[in-house]
PDB file of C-alpha atoms in Angstrom:
ATOM      1  CA  UNK H 813      -8.109  23.713   3.962  1.00 91.00           C
ATOM      2  CA  UNK H 814      -4.696  23.337   5.552  1.00 93.00           C
ATOM      3  CA  UNK H 815      -1.611  25.307   4.473  1.00 94.00           C
ATOM      4  CA  UNK H 816      -3.486  26.296   1.289  1.00 95.00           C
ATOM      5  CA  UNK H 817      -4.092  22.665   0.377  1.00 97.00           C
ATOM      6  CA  UNK H 818      -7.715  21.560  -0.146  1.00 98.00           C
ATOM      7  CA  UNK H 819      -8.782  18.439   1.743  1.00 98.00           C
ATOM      8  CA  UNK H 820     -11.389  15.912   0.724  1.00 98.00           C
ATOM      9  CA  UNK H 821     -12.436  13.064   3.052  1.00 98.00           C
ATOM     10  CA  UNK H 822     -13.538   9.820   1.344  1.00 98.00           C
ATOM     11  CA  UNK H 823     -15.830   7.599   3.357  1.00 98.00           C
ATOM     12  CA  UNK H 824     -16.663   4.156   1.937  1.00 97.00           C
ATOM     13  CA  UNK H 825     -19.954   3.019   3.421  1.00 96.00           C
ATOM     14  CA  UNK H 826     -21.651  -0.405   3.227  1.00 96.00           C
ATOM     15  CA  UNK H 827     -24.405  -1.191   5.757  1.00 95.00           C
ATOM     16  CA  UNK H 828     -23.205   1.416   8.207  1.00 95.00           C
ATOM     17  CA  UNK H 829     -26.592   2.670   9.385  1.00 94.00           C
ATOM     18  CA  UNK H 830     -25.624   2.699  13.064  1.00 93.00           C
ATOM     19  CA  UNK H 831     -22.429   4.717  12.861  1.00 94.00           C
ATOM     20  CA  UNK H 832     -22.226   6.585   9.615  1.00 96.00           C
ATOM     21  CA  UNK H 833     -23.906   9.762  10.959  1.00 96.00           C
ATOM     22  CA  UNK H 834     -21.640   9.700  14.003  1.00 95.00           C
ATOM     23  CA  UNK H 835     -18.683   9.402  11.687  1.00 96.00           C
ATOM     24  CA  UNK H 836     -19.826  12.355   9.560  1.00 97.00           C
ATOM     25  CA  UNK H 837     -20.363  14.557  12.611  1.00 96.00           C
ATOM     26  CA  UNK H 838     -16.803  13.876  13.746  1.00 95.00           C
ATOM     27  CA  UNK H 839     -15.095  15.243  10.567  1.00 97.00           C
ATOM     28  CA  UNK H 840     -12.994  18.353  11.386  1.00 96.00           C
ATOM     29  CA  UNK H 841     -14.079  21.809  10.166  1.00 96.00           C
ATOM     30  CA  UNK H 842     -10.939  22.354   8.042  1.00 96.00           C
ATOM     31  CA  UNK H 843     -12.061  19.574   5.603  1.00 97.00           C
ATOM     32  CA  UNK H 844     -13.378  21.109   2.419  1.00 98.00           C
ATOM     33  CA  UNK H 845     -15.449  18.237   1.062  1.00 98.00           C
ATOM     34  CA  UNK H 846     -16.832  14.972   2.487  1.00 98.00           C
ATOM     35  CA  UNK H 847     -17.291  12.406  -0.236  1.00 98.00           C
ATOM     36  CA  UNK H 848     -19.432   9.483   0.981  1.00 98.00           C
ATOM     37  CA  UNK H 849     -19.621   6.472  -1.292  1.00 98.00           C
ATOM     38  CA  UNK H 850     -22.708   4.384  -0.515  1.00 97.00           C
ATOM     39  CA  UNK H 851     -21.605   0.972  -1.825  1.00 96.00           C
ATOM     40  CA  UNK H 852     -25.123  -0.356  -2.558  1.00 95.00           C
ATOM     41  CA  UNK H 853     -25.995  -0.694   1.149  1.00 96.00           C
ATOM     42  CA  UNK H 854     -28.928  -2.952   2.047  1.00 94.00           C
ATOM     43  CA  UNK H 855     -29.864  -1.193   5.293  1.00 93.00           C
ATOM     44  CA  UNK H 856     -30.775   2.380   6.111  1.00 95.00           C
ATOM     45  CA  UNK H 857     -27.264   3.806   5.505  1.00 96.00           C
ATOM     46  CA  UNK H 858     -28.476   6.153   2.811  1.00 95.00           C
ATOM     47  CA  UNK H 859     -31.218   7.507   5.102  1.00 95.00           C
ATOM     48  CA  UNK H 860     -28.691   8.199   7.794  1.00 96.00           C
ATOM     49  CA  UNK H 861     -26.347   9.907   5.352  1.00 96.00           C
ATOM     50  CA  UNK H 862     -28.949  12.440   4.142  1.00 93.00           C
ATOM     51  CA  UNK H 863     -29.590  13.464   7.741  1.00 94.00           C
ATOM     52  CA  UNK H 864     -26.182  15.100   7.642  1.00 95.00           C
ATOM     53  CA  UNK H 865     -27.117  18.520   6.326  1.00 91.00           C
ATOM     54  CA  UNK H 866     -23.978  20.166   5.073  1.00 94.00           C
ATOM     55  CA  UNK H 867     -22.841  21.868   1.890  1.00 95.00           C
ATOM     56  CA  UNK H 868     -19.633  19.870   2.220  1.00 97.00           C
ATOM     57  CA  UNK H 869     -21.393  16.574   1.669  1.00 97.00           C
ATOM     58  CA  UNK H 870     -21.010  14.906  -1.734  1.00 97.00           C
ATOM     59  CA  UNK H 871     -22.865  11.591  -2.015  1.00 97.00           C
ATOM     60  CA  UNK H 872     -21.960   8.902  -4.561  1.00 97.00           C
ATOM     61  CA  UNK H 873     -24.176   5.852  -4.934  1.00 96.00           C
ATOM     62  CA  UNK H 874     -22.968   2.568  -6.410  1.00 96.00           C
ATOM     63  CA  UNK H 875     -25.785   0.632  -8.102  1.00 95.00           C
ATOM     64  CA  UNK H 876     -23.633  -2.546  -7.785  1.00 96.00           C
ATOM     65  CA  UNK H 877     -21.550  -3.347  -4.704  1.00 96.00           C
ATOM     66  CA  UNK H 878     -17.913  -2.917  -5.631  1.00 96.00           C
ATOM     67  CA  UNK H 879     -16.270  -3.594  -2.286  1.00 95.00           C
ATOM     68  CA  UNK H 880     -14.378  -1.187  -0.014  1.00 95.00           C
ATOM     69  CA  UNK H 881     -11.621  -0.755  -2.534  1.00 96.00           C
ATOM     70  CA  UNK H 882     -14.069   0.081  -5.274  1.00 97.00           C
ATOM     71  CA  UNK H 883     -15.718   2.642  -3.058  1.00 97.00           C
ATOM     72  CA  UNK H 884     -12.395   4.246  -2.144  1.00 98.00           C
ATOM     73  CA  UNK H 885     -11.300   4.369  -5.813  1.00 98.00           C
ATOM     74  CA  UNK H 886     -14.592   6.067  -6.772  1.00 97.00           C
ATOM     75  CA  UNK H 887     -13.954   8.629  -4.002  1.00 98.00           C
ATOM     76  CA  UNK H 888     -10.336   9.206  -5.124  1.00 98.00           C
ATOM     77  CA  UNK H 889     -11.418   9.745  -8.733  1.00 97.00           C
ATOM     78  CA  UNK H 890     -14.164  12.177  -7.728  1.00 98.00           C
ATOM     79  CA  UNK H 891     -11.800  14.128  -5.467  1.00 98.00           C
ATOM     80  CA  UNK H 892      -9.211  14.255  -8.253  1.00 98.00           C
ATOM     81  CA  UNK H 893     -11.846  15.411 -10.806  1.00 97.00           C
ATOM     82  CA  UNK H 894     -12.930  18.145  -8.377  1.00 97.00           C
ATOM     83  CA  UNK H 895      -9.253  19.222  -8.188  1.00 97.00           C
ATOM     84  CA  UNK H 896      -8.692  18.638  -4.440  1.00 98.00           C
ATOM     85  CA  UNK H 897      -5.104  18.366  -3.296  1.00 98.00           C
ATOM     86  CA  UNK H 898      -5.354  15.648  -0.642  1.00 98.00           C
ATOM     87  CA  UNK H 899      -7.784  12.769  -0.103  1.00 98.00           C
ATOM     88  CA  UNK H 900      -8.144  11.253   3.367  1.00 98.00           C
ATOM     89  CA  UNK H 901      -9.926   7.934   3.794  1.00 98.00           C
ATOM     90  CA  UNK H 902     -12.011   7.368   6.891  1.00 97.00           C
ATOM     91  CA  UNK H 903     -14.105   4.279   7.574  1.00 94.00           C
ATOM     92  CA  UNK H 904     -17.845   4.691   7.986  1.00 93.00           C
ATOM     93  CA  UNK H 905     -17.981   2.666  11.184  1.00 91.00           C
ATOM     94  CA  UNK H 906     -16.410   5.270  13.490  1.00 91.00           C
ATOM     95  CA  UNK H 907     -13.305   3.189  14.132  1.00 88.00           C
ATOM     96  CA  UNK H 908     -10.967   6.111  13.323  1.00 91.00           C
ATOM     97  CA  UNK H 909     -10.358   9.123  15.500  1.00 91.00           C
ATOM     98  CA  UNK H 910     -10.896  12.051  13.159  1.00 93.00           C
ATOM     99  CA  UNK H 911      -9.180  14.428  15.619  1.00 93.00           C
ATOM    100  CA  UNK H 912      -5.923  12.731  14.531  1.00 95.00           C
ATOM    101  CA  UNK H 913      -6.543  13.557  10.848  1.00 97.00           C
ATOM    102  CA  UNK H 914      -4.199  16.510  10.759  1.00 97.00           C
ATOM    103  CA  UNK H 915      -1.326  14.280  11.999  1.00 96.00           C
ATOM    104  CA  UNK H 916      -2.055  11.920   9.086  1.00 97.00           C
ATOM    105  CA  UNK H 917      -2.090  14.757   6.588  1.00 98.00           C
ATOM    106  CA  UNK H 918       0.998  16.648   7.811  1.00 97.00           C
ATOM    107  CA  UNK H 919       3.687  14.515   6.104  1.00 97.00           C
ATOM    108  CA  UNK H 920       2.042  15.292   2.750  1.00 98.00           C
ATOM    109  CA  UNK H 921       1.851  19.071   3.607  1.00 97.00           C
ATOM    110  CA  UNK H 922       5.528  19.032   4.527  1.00 96.00           C
ATOM    111  CA  UNK H 923       6.504  17.216   1.356  1.00 96.00           C
ATOM    112  CA  UNK H 924       7.826  14.211   3.219  1.00 96.00           C
ATOM    113  CA  UNK H 925       5.654  11.549   1.566  1.00 97.00           C
ATOM    114  CA  UNK H 926       2.810  11.151  -0.936  1.00 98.00           C
ATOM    115  CA  UNK H 927       0.831   8.404   0.825  1.00 98.00           C
ATOM    116  CA  UNK H 928       0.292   8.080   4.572  1.00 98.00           C
ATOM    117  CA  UNK H 929      -0.772   4.933   6.383  1.00 96.00           C
ATOM    118  CA  UNK H 930      -2.202   5.005   9.862  1.00 94.00           C
ATOM    119  CA  UNK H 931      -0.317   2.724  12.268  1.00 92.00           C
ATOM    120  CA  UNK H 932      -2.399   1.289  15.077  1.00 86.00           C
ATOM    121  CA  UNK H 933       0.208  -1.280  16.132  1.00 82.00           C
ATOM    122  CA  UNK H 934       2.246   1.321  18.051  1.00 81.00           C
ATOM    123  CA  UNK H 935      -0.729   2.942  19.699  1.00 75.00           C
ATOM    124  CA  UNK H 936      -0.771   2.554  23.541  1.00 69.00           C
ATOM    125  CA  UNK H 937      -4.527   1.881  23.338  1.00 65.00           C
ATOM    126  CA  UNK H 938      -4.177  -0.982  20.882  1.00 66.00           C
ATOM    127  CA  UNK H 939      -3.423  -3.943  23.138  1.00 62.00           C
ATOM    128  CA  UNK H 940      -6.287  -3.058  25.461  1.00 68.00           C
ATOM    129  CA  UNK H 941      -8.952  -2.201  22.858  1.00 67.00           C
ATOM    130  CA  UNK H 942      -8.266  -4.149  19.624  1.00 68.00           C
ATOM    131  CA  UNK H 943      -9.935  -7.584  19.547  1.00 68.00           C
ATOM    132  CA  UNK H 944      -7.204 -10.217  19.954  1.00 71.00           C
ATOM    133  CA  UNK H 945      -8.174 -12.128  16.789  1.00 71.00           C
ATOM    134  CA  UNK H 946      -7.903  -8.939  14.799  1.00 70.00           C
ATOM    135  CA  UNK H 947      -4.609  -8.027  16.418  1.00 72.00           C
ATOM    136  CA  UNK H 948      -3.096 -11.419  15.544  1.00 77.00           C
ATOM    137  CA  UNK H 949      -4.492 -11.329  12.026  1.00 75.00           C
ATOM    138  CA  UNK H 950      -3.241  -7.791  11.399  1.00 74.00           C
ATOM    139  CA  UNK H 951       0.253  -8.709  12.667  1.00 79.00           C
ATOM    140  CA  UNK H 952       0.484 -11.744  10.386  1.00 82.00           C
ATOM    141  CA  UNK H 953      -0.806  -9.809   7.389  1.00 83.00           C
ATOM    142  CA  UNK H 954       1.590  -6.928   8.022  1.00 84.00           C
ATOM    143  CA  UNK H 955       4.608  -9.276   8.016  1.00 89.00           C
ATOM    144  CA  UNK H 956       3.528 -10.880   4.718  1.00 92.00           C
ATOM    145  CA  UNK H 957       2.737  -7.446   3.325  1.00 94.00           C
ATOM    146  CA  UNK H 958       6.324  -6.241   3.842  1.00 95.00           C
ATOM    147  CA  UNK H 959       7.671  -8.891   1.468  1.00 95.00           C
ATOM    148  CA  UNK H 960       4.899  -8.505  -1.101  1.00 97.00           C
ATOM    149  CA  UNK H 961       4.806  -4.748  -1.383  1.00 97.00           C
ATOM    150  CA  UNK H 962       8.460  -3.751  -0.787  1.00 97.00           C
ATOM    151  CA  UNK H 963       7.429  -1.301   1.926  1.00 97.00           C
ATOM    152  CA  UNK H 964       9.426  -2.969   4.633  1.00 96.00           C
ATOM    153  CA  UNK H 965       8.939  -0.039   7.055  1.00 95.00           C
ATOM    154  CA  UNK H 966       5.122  -0.178   6.988  1.00 94.00           C
ATOM    155  CA  UNK H 967       3.848  -1.907  10.130  1.00 90.00           C
ATOM    156  CA  UNK H 968       0.074  -1.804   9.932  1.00 88.00           C
ATOM    157  CA  UNK H 969      -0.844  -2.749   6.353  1.00 88.00           C
ATOM    158  CA  UNK H 970      -4.565  -3.261   7.105  1.00 86.00           C
ATOM    159  CA  UNK H 971      -5.263   0.150   8.612  1.00 90.00           C
ATOM    160  CA  UNK H 972      -7.731   2.067   6.421  1.00 91.00           C
ATOM    161  CA  UNK H 973      -6.970   5.527   7.878  1.00 96.00           C
ATOM    162  CA  UNK H 974      -4.889   6.941   5.014  1.00 98.00           C
ATOM    163  CA  UNK H 975      -4.061  10.156   3.175  1.00 98.00           C
ATOM    164  CA  UNK H 976      -3.099  10.473  -0.509  1.00 98.00           C
ATOM    165  CA  UNK H 977      -1.425  13.244  -2.401  1.00 98.00           C
ATOM    166  CA  UNK H 978      -3.836  13.371  -5.373  1.00 98.00           C
ATOM    167  CA  UNK H 979      -1.221  14.658  -7.810  1.00 97.00           C
ATOM    168  CA  UNK H 980       0.219  11.113  -7.970  1.00 97.00           C
ATOM    169  CA  UNK H 981      -3.163   9.490  -8.783  1.00 97.00           C
ATOM    170  CA  UNK H 982      -2.547   9.432 -12.579  1.00 96.00           C
ATOM    171  CA  UNK H 983       0.591   7.359 -12.029  1.00 95.00           C
ATOM    172  CA  UNK H 984      -1.405   4.494 -10.475  1.00 94.00           C
ATOM    173  CA  UNK H 985      -3.156   1.773 -12.494  1.00 87.00           C
ATOM    174  CA  UNK H 986      -6.461   2.006 -10.652  1.00 90.00           C
ATOM    175  CA  UNK H 987      -8.228  -0.424 -12.977  1.00 89.00           C
ATOM    176  CA  UNK H 988      -5.797  -3.097 -11.915  1.00 92.00           C
ATOM    177  CA  UNK H 989      -6.192  -2.632  -8.165  1.00 95.00           C
ATOM    178  CA  UNK H 990      -8.038  -5.312  -6.217  1.00 94.00           C
ATOM    179  CA  UNK H 991     -11.340  -3.769  -5.012  1.00 94.00           C
ATOM    180  CA  UNK H 992     -12.363  -6.065  -2.132  1.00 90.00           C
ATOM    181  CA  UNK H 993     -10.882  -6.648   1.351  1.00 85.00           C
ATOM    182  CA  UNK H 994      -7.270  -6.810   0.109  1.00 89.00           C
ATOM    183  CA  UNK H 995      -7.394  -3.344  -1.417  1.00 95.00           C
ATOM    184  CA  UNK H 996      -4.880  -1.782   1.058  1.00 94.00           C
ATOM    185  CA  UNK H 997      -2.328  -4.478   0.240  1.00 94.00           C
ATOM    186  CA  UNK H 998      -2.734  -4.386  -3.538  1.00 96.00           C
ATOM    187  CA  UNK H 999      -2.768  -0.583  -3.529  1.00 97.00           C
ATOM    188  CA  UNK H1000       0.645  -0.577  -1.859  1.00 97.00           C
ATOM    189  CA  UNK H1001       1.980  -2.948  -4.492  1.00 97.00           C
ATOM    190  CA  UNK H1002       0.883  -0.538  -7.242  1.00 97.00           C
ATOM    191  CA  UNK H1003       2.422   2.392  -5.360  1.00 97.00           C
ATOM    192  CA  UNK H1004       5.741   0.575  -4.953  1.00 98.00           C
ATOM    193  CA  UNK H1005       6.013  -0.180  -8.659  1.00 96.00           C
ATOM    194  CA  UNK H1006       5.742   3.570  -9.286  1.00 96.00           C
ATOM    195  CA  UNK H1007       8.296   4.363  -6.431  1.00 96.00           C
ATOM    196  CA  UNK H1008       5.795   6.418  -4.391  1.00 97.00           C
ATOM    197  CA  UNK H1009       6.971   7.429  -0.909  1.00 98.00           C
ATOM    198  CA  UNK H1010       4.876   5.974   1.909  1.00 98.00           C
ATOM    199  CA  UNK H1011       5.032   6.883   5.583  1.00 97.00           C
ATOM    200  CA  UNK H1012       3.202   5.494   8.574  1.00 93.00           C
ATOM    201  CA  UNK H1013       1.803   7.671  11.355  1.00 95.00           C
ATOM    202  CA  UNK H1014       0.668   6.461  14.763  1.00 92.00           C
ATOM    203  CA  UNK H1015      -3.114   6.551  15.150  1.00 92.00           C
ATOM    204  CA  UNK H1016      -5.448   5.384  17.895  1.00 87.00           C
ATOM    205  CA  UNK H1017      -8.171   2.867  17.048  1.00 80.00           C
ATOM    206  CA  UNK H1018     -11.716   3.176  18.370  1.00 79.00           C
ATOM    207  CA  UNK H1019     -13.572  -0.042  19.137  1.00 71.00           C
ATOM    208  CA  UNK H1020     -17.046  -0.159  20.536  1.00 65.00           C
ATOM    209  CA  UNK H1021     -20.372  -0.389  18.730  1.00 57.00           C
ATOM    210  CA  UNK H1022     -19.061  -1.575  15.372  1.00 54.00           C
ATOM    211  CA  UNK H1023     -19.026  -5.198  14.386  1.00 53.00           C
ATOM    212  CA  UNK H1024     -15.827  -6.567  12.849  1.00 54.00           C
ATOM    213  CA  UNK H1025     -16.036  -8.692   9.728  1.00 54.00           C
ATOM    214  CA  UNK H1026     -12.506  -9.978  10.237  1.00 55.00           C
ATOM    215  CA  UNK H1027     -12.215 -13.787  10.188  1.00 60.00           C
ATOM    216  CA  UNK H1028      -8.559 -14.831  10.378  1.00 58.00           C
ATOM    217  CA  UNK H1029      -9.193 -18.356   9.081  1.00 62.00           C
ATOM    218  CA  UNK H1030     -10.944 -16.974   5.983  1.00 69.00           C
ATOM    219  CA  UNK H1031      -9.114 -13.695   5.396  1.00 74.00           C
ATOM    220  CA  UNK H1032      -5.412 -14.663   5.853  1.00 75.00           C
ATOM    221  CA  UNK H1033      -5.359 -17.493   3.207  1.00 82.00           C
ATOM    222  CA  UNK H1034      -7.306 -15.315   0.803  1.00 82.00           C
ATOM    223  CA  UNK H1035      -5.093 -12.217   1.218  1.00 86.00           C
ATOM    224  CA  UNK H1036      -1.962 -14.385   1.190  1.00 89.00           C
ATOM    225  CA  UNK H1037      -2.902 -15.533  -2.336  1.00 92.00           C
ATOM    226  CA  UNK H1038      -3.444 -11.881  -3.293  1.00 93.00           C
ATOM    227  CA  UNK H1039      -0.108 -10.903  -1.793  1.00 95.00           C
ATOM    228  CA  UNK H1040       1.662 -13.718  -3.728  1.00 96.00           C
ATOM    229  CA  UNK H1041       0.195 -12.389  -7.008  1.00 96.00           C
ATOM    230  CA  UNK H1042       1.096  -8.850  -5.987  1.00 96.00           C
ATOM    231  CA  UNK H1043       4.697  -9.905  -5.187  1.00 97.00           C
ATOM    232  CA  UNK H1044       5.094 -11.523  -8.620  1.00 97.00           C
ATOM    233  CA  UNK H1045       3.502  -8.441 -10.242  1.00 97.00           C
ATOM    234  CA  UNK H1046       5.946  -6.133  -8.420  1.00 97.00           C
ATOM    235  CA  UNK H1047       9.018  -8.252  -9.306  1.00 97.00           C
ATOM    236  CA  UNK H1048       8.046  -8.352 -12.984  1.00 97.00           C
ATOM    237  CA  UNK H1049       7.021  -4.729 -13.512  1.00 96.00           C
ATOM    238  CA  UNK H1050       9.502  -2.985 -11.198  1.00 96.00           C
ATOM    239  CA  UNK H1051      12.582  -5.109 -11.632  1.00 96.00           C
ATOM    240  CA  UNK H1052      12.173  -6.521 -15.168  1.00 95.00           C
ATOM    241  CA  UNK H1053      10.067  -4.069 -17.185  1.00 94.00           C
ATOM    242  CA  UNK H1054      10.715  -0.630 -15.702  1.00 92.00           C
ATOM    243  CA  UNK H1055      14.219  -1.359 -14.469  1.00 90.00           C
ATOM    244  CA  UNK H1056      16.427  -4.375 -13.794  1.00 91.00           C
ATOM    245  CA  UNK H1057      17.804  -5.761 -10.532  1.00 93.00           C
ATOM    246  CA  UNK H1058      19.478  -9.164  -9.865  1.00 93.00           C
ATOM    247  CA  UNK H1059      17.274  -9.634  -6.753  1.00 96.00           C
ATOM    248  CA  UNK H1060      14.662 -11.105  -9.107  1.00 96.00           C
ATOM    249  CA  UNK H1061      17.001 -14.041  -9.851  1.00 96.00           C
ATOM    250  CA  UNK H1062      17.910 -14.419  -6.217  1.00 97.00           C
ATOM    251  CA  UNK H1063      14.237 -14.642  -5.212  1.00 97.00           C
ATOM    252  CA  UNK H1064      13.516 -17.042  -8.074  1.00 97.00           C
ATOM    253  CA  UNK H1065      16.400 -19.426  -7.462  1.00 97.00           C
ATOM    254  CA  UNK H1066      15.946 -19.234  -3.688  1.00 97.00           C
ATOM    255  CA  UNK H1067      12.285 -20.189  -4.017  1.00 97.00           C
ATOM    256  CA  UNK H1068      13.039 -23.096  -6.358  1.00 97.00           C
ATOM    257  CA  UNK H1069      15.811 -24.489  -4.144  1.00 98.00           C
ATOM    258  CA  UNK H1070      13.692 -24.186  -0.986  1.00 97.00           C
ATOM    259  CA  UNK H1071      10.881 -25.980  -2.738  1.00 97.00           C
ATOM    260  CA  UNK H1072      13.158 -28.757  -4.000  1.00 97.00           C
ATOM    261  CA  UNK H1073      14.810 -29.130  -0.607  1.00 96.00           C
ATOM    262  CA  UNK H1074      11.445 -29.258   1.165  1.00 96.00           C
ATOM    263  CA  UNK H1075      10.053 -31.884  -1.217  1.00 96.00           C
ATOM    264  CA  UNK H1076      13.196 -33.981  -0.882  1.00 94.00           C
ATOM    265  CA  UNK H1077      13.046 -33.653   2.860  1.00 93.00           C
ATOM    266  CA  UNK H1078       9.407 -34.745   2.936  1.00 94.00           C
ATOM    267  CA  UNK H1079      10.272 -37.730   0.803  1.00 90.00           C
ATOM    268  CA  UNK H1080      13.081 -38.736   3.237  1.00 89.00           C
ATOM    269  CA  UNK H1081      10.639 -38.451   6.220  1.00 89.00           C
ATOM    270  CA  UNK H1082       7.918 -40.371   4.351  1.00 89.00           C
ATOM    271  CA  UNK H1083      10.272 -43.259   3.546  1.00 85.00           C
ATOM    272  CA  UNK H1084      11.573 -43.308   7.118  1.00 83.00           C
ATOM    273  CA  UNK H1085       8.263 -43.341   8.955  1.00 86.00           C
ATOM    274  CA  UNK H1086       6.198 -45.361   6.507  1.00 83.00           C
ATOM    275  CA  UNK H1087       8.714 -47.972   5.289  1.00 82.00           C
ATOM    276  CA  UNK H1088      11.526 -47.625   7.816  1.00 82.00           C
ATOM    277  CA  UNK H1089      13.968 -46.858   5.042  1.00 82.00           C
ATOM    278  CA  UNK H1090      17.017 -44.774   5.886  1.00 82.00           C
ATOM    279  CA  UNK H1091      18.021 -42.153   3.302  1.00 80.00           C
ATOM    280  CA  UNK H1092      21.547 -42.209   1.953  1.00 84.00           C
ATOM    281  CA  UNK H1093      24.157 -39.691   3.045  1.00 86.00           C
ATOM    282  CA  UNK H1094      24.080 -38.145  -0.429  1.00 89.00           C
ATOM    283  CA  UNK H1095      20.307 -37.616  -0.346  1.00 90.00           C
ATOM    284  CA  UNK H1096      20.448 -35.966   3.075  1.00 90.00           C
ATOM    285  CA  UNK H1097      23.328 -33.748   2.010  1.00 93.00           C
ATOM    286  CA  UNK H1098      21.580 -32.718  -1.168  1.00 95.00           C
ATOM    287  CA  UNK H1099      18.420 -31.879   0.779  1.00 95.00           C
ATOM    288  CA  UNK H1100      20.402 -29.754   3.270  1.00 95.00           C
ATOM    289  CA  UNK H1101      22.334 -28.067   0.452  1.00 97.00           C
ATOM    290  CA  UNK H1102      19.148 -27.070  -1.382  1.00 97.00           C
ATOM    291  CA  UNK H1103      17.636 -25.632   1.799  1.00 97.00           C
ATOM    292  CA  UNK H1104      20.714 -23.766   2.952  1.00 97.00           C
ATOM    293  CA  UNK H1105      21.557 -22.212  -0.418  1.00 98.00           C
ATOM    294  CA  UNK H1106      17.870 -21.469  -1.058  1.00 98.00           C
ATOM    295  CA  UNK H1107      17.522 -19.674   2.281  1.00 98.00           C
ATOM    296  CA  UNK H1108      20.732 -17.735   1.725  1.00 98.00           C
ATOM    297  CA  UNK H1109      19.633 -16.697  -1.754  1.00 98.00           C
ATOM    298  CA  UNK H1110      16.231 -15.541  -0.435  1.00 97.00           C
ATOM    299  CA  UNK H1111      17.781 -13.626   2.466  1.00 97.00           C
ATOM    300  CA  UNK H1112      20.194 -11.819   0.076  1.00 97.00           C
ATOM    301  CA  UNK H1113      17.202 -11.011  -2.163  1.00 97.00           C
ATOM    302  CA  UNK H1114      15.339  -9.512   0.817  1.00 97.00           C
ATOM    303  CA  UNK H1115      18.379  -7.521   1.824  1.00 97.00           C
ATOM    304  CA  UNK H1116      18.678  -6.037  -1.709  1.00 97.00           C
ATOM    305  CA  UNK H1117      14.949  -5.419  -1.805  1.00 97.00           C
ATOM    306  CA  UNK H1118      15.131  -3.455   1.490  1.00 97.00           C
ATOM    307  CA  UNK H1119      18.073  -1.439   0.307  1.00 97.00           C
ATOM    308  CA  UNK H1120      16.444  -0.596  -3.044  1.00 96.00           C
ATOM    309  CA  UNK H1121      13.253   0.525  -1.373  1.00 97.00           C
ATOM    310  CA  UNK H1122      14.799   2.348   1.568  1.00 95.00           C
ATOM    311  CA  UNK H1123      14.461   5.709  -0.224  1.00 95.00           C
ATOM    312  CA  UNK H1124      10.645   5.270  -0.312  1.00 96.00           C
ATOM    313  CA  UNK H1125      10.373   5.961   3.408  1.00 94.00           C
ATOM    314  CA  UNK H1126      10.672   9.721   2.905  1.00 90.00           C
ATOM    315  CA  UNK H1127      11.436  12.282   0.253  1.00 84.00           C
ATOM    316  CA  UNK H1128      13.557  14.237   2.777  1.00 74.00           C
TER     317      UNK H1128
END
């Protein structure tokens, strides 16, 4: 317990036999409950978990693998049902420094925000310790995430070290949240639609014995598709259904004009290099006009989006 607030730690675990016990032993004393969600592991993860003899341990077993997001959601729901105030998510592979947990929780305790994201990208240890493929992938995903989620100030979208004020849980459509690798991104989309304040806090990554499943060539295209769907979902529900903002039209017309300009430009290049045909002045002008106006419209939409979501950085 911290400042009279009860703390539950949620640990999603899938095939973490090597490091799950080490992770459990690292949890600070002030934590009131440790909820481990065994997501149908195929190794000896369950055997390692039961070695941790503590009254604080609460074990949930999934009969069917639901993905990391599904495991976290199960943990959130259990913590909420048990009437805990704050739920902190820690990975079961000992990648997160639990000694920094209080720093992650503090903005909720102070009433500054309701959801806290760990930010590894500003950690001095990051460049030296994070695998370069993962660093590049996280950077690209974080840039795309800003546009999709509306949280333009969040730098490290893929970090799983988070804290949630459980009183806001009923506001979130958990059934509609993507449960696999893209859970952190889709969860932010759902939070933004409900205007939940989100803050990032610098955390230090731990890289050593764990094996990363990150494959940039596979993950980035897959998550990009998820982010596109999330962006459309956010535009529709936040700026059409719950409220109205003209930035929806700016994004829409900007996208259409950029698409038309790009297609027209490709046609001009195709005719030039394949048939040697030179496009007319009118065609080139129209192509440039579509692209310029489309880019301007999109940039204005982004500016309005940033301004509208600026208040979600902090409640103070």
